[in-house]
Amino acid sequence: MSPKPASAESVRHPLEPAAADAVRAYAAQTRAKADEFAAVLEDIAANGLPAVEDCTPWEDLRETHLARLARQRPAVA
């Protein structure tokens, strides 16, 4: 954001109600993900890193994520 005061040319334009609701929903999802990430970091800070045996290999996480993305993508004929 610019520290300059807003001029007449840079007046904000309100969103349509549906668009505003979508932005609020996205903000809530992002906030929830950030809270979950912060909780993981706080747990690591308090208890240390988990044992390697208790962790999921990054390759498995990648494949799961790629499969999820493939399911979301519409099929091409």
mmCIF file of C-alpha atoms in Angstrom:
data_model
loop_
_atom_site.group_PDB
_atom_site.id
_atom_site.type_symbol
_atom_site.label_atom_id
_atom_site.label_comp_id
_atom_site.label_asym_id
_atom_site.label_seq_id
_atom_site.Cartn_x
_atom_site.Cartn_y
_atom_site.Cartn_z
ATOM 1 C CA MET A 1 0.000 0.000 0.000
ATOM 2 C CA SER A 2 1.229 3.469 -0.791
ATOM 3 C CA PRO A 3 1.709 5.958 2.061
ATOM 4 C CA LYS A 4 0.292 8.698 -0.168
ATOM 5 C CA PRO A 5 -3.264 9.833 0.496
ATOM 6 C CA ALA A 6 -5.847 8.565 -1.960
ATOM 7 C CA SER A 7 -6.575 10.917 -4.812
ATOM 8 C CA ALA A 8 -9.942 11.305 -6.501
ATOM 9 C CA GLU A 9 -8.699 8.965 -9.250
ATOM 10 C CA SER A 10 -7.892 6.124 -6.858
ATOM 11 C CA VAL A 11 -11.270 5.771 -5.160
ATOM 12 C CA ARG A 12 -12.118 2.200 -4.208
ATOM 13 C CA HIS A 13 -14.954 0.506 -6.016
ATOM 14 C CA PRO A 14 -17.162 -1.789 -3.947
ATOM 15 C CA LEU A 15 -17.444 -5.441 -4.911
ATOM 16 C CA GLU A 16 -20.655 -7.165 -5.831
ATOM 17 C CA PRO A 17 -22.102 -8.980 -2.787
ATOM 18 C CA ALA A 18 -21.307 -12.430 -4.215
ATOM 19 C CA ALA A 19 -17.721 -11.408 -4.971
ATOM 20 C CA ALA A 20 -17.312 -9.928 -1.492
ATOM 21 C CA ASP A 21 -18.619 -13.180 0.027
ATOM 22 C CA ALA A 22 -16.143 -15.177 -2.073
ATOM 23 C CA VAL A 23 -13.256 -12.981 -0.909
ATOM 24 C CA ARG A 24 -14.346 -13.379 2.711
ATOM 25 C CA ALA A 25 -14.553 -17.167 2.285
ATOM 26 C CA TYR A 26 -11.066 -17.254 0.772
ATOM 27 C CA ALA A 27 -9.760 -15.113 3.634
ATOM 28 C CA ALA A 28 -11.296 -17.510 6.160
ATOM 29 C CA GLN A 29 -9.729 -20.534 4.428
ATOM 30 C CA THR A 30 -6.350 -18.813 4.285
ATOM 31 C CA ARG A 31 -6.592 -17.835 7.953
ATOM 32 C CA ALA A 32 -7.471 -21.414 8.919
ATOM 33 C CA LYS A 33 -4.480 -22.776 6.985
ATOM 34 C CA ALA A 34 -2.194 -20.195 8.595
ATOM 35 C CA ASP A 35 -3.499 -21.112 12.063
ATOM 36 C CA GLU A 36 -2.874 -24.803 11.370
ATOM 37 C CA PHE A 37 0.658 -24.075 10.151
ATOM 38 C CA ALA A 38 1.349 -21.894 13.200
ATOM 39 C CA ALA A 39 0.143 -24.700 15.486
ATOM 40 C CA VAL A 40 2.567 -27.140 13.836
ATOM 41 C CA LEU A 41 5.445 -24.703 14.265
ATOM 42 C CA GLU A 42 4.519 -24.103 17.920
ATOM 43 C CA ASP A 43 4.434 -27.861 18.509
ATOM 44 C CA ILE A 44 7.893 -28.226 16.957
ATOM 45 C CA ALA A 45 9.198 -25.357 19.090
ATOM 46 C CA ALA A 46 7.771 -26.892 22.259
ATOM 47 C CA ASN A 47 8.529 -30.571 21.606
ATOM 48 C CA GLY A 48 11.249 -30.670 18.961
ATOM 49 C CA LEU A 49 11.165 -32.349 15.580
ATOM 50 C CA PRO A 50 9.220 -35.608 15.264
ATOM 51 C CA ALA A 51 11.030 -38.895 14.806
ATOM 52 C CA VAL A 52 11.764 -39.826 11.198
ATOM 53 C CA GLU A 53 9.654 -42.980 11.581
ATOM 54 C CA ASP A 54 6.609 -40.809 12.388
ATOM 55 C CA CYS A 55 6.978 -38.621 9.288
ATOM 56 C CA THR A 56 5.520 -39.052 5.809
ATOM 57 C CA PRO A 57 8.138 -39.005 3.025
ATOM 58 C CA TRP A 58 7.846 -35.931 0.817
ATOM 59 C CA GLU A 59 7.490 -38.158 -2.261
ATOM 60 C CA ASP A 60 4.286 -39.635 -0.816
ATOM 61 C CA LEU A 61 2.965 -36.165 -0.013
ATOM 62 C CA ARG A 62 3.778 -35.024 -3.556
ATOM 63 C CA GLU A 63 2.011 -37.984 -5.176
ATOM 64 C CA THR A 64 -1.063 -37.487 -2.980
ATOM 65 C CA HIS A 65 -1.200 -33.813 -3.896
ATOM 66 C CA LEU A 66 -0.745 -34.519 -7.619
ATOM 67 C CA ALA A 67 -3.534 -37.104 -7.501
ATOM 68 C CA ARG A 68 -5.805 -34.567 -5.799
ATOM 69 C CA LEU A 69 -5.030 -31.995 -8.480
ATOM 70 C CA ALA A 70 -5.708 -34.557 -11.229
ATOM 71 C CA ARG A 71 -9.128 -35.329 -9.734
ATOM 72 C CA GLN A 72 -10.006 -31.627 -9.669
ATOM 73 C CA ARG A 73 -8.972 -31.060 -13.283
ATOM 74 C CA PRO A 74 -11.789 -31.552 -15.781
ATOM 75 C CA ALA A 75 -11.271 -34.433 -18.180
ATOM 76 C CA VAL A 76 -10.170 -33.474 -21.672
ATOM 77 C CA ALA A 77 -11.947 -35.317 -24.480
#
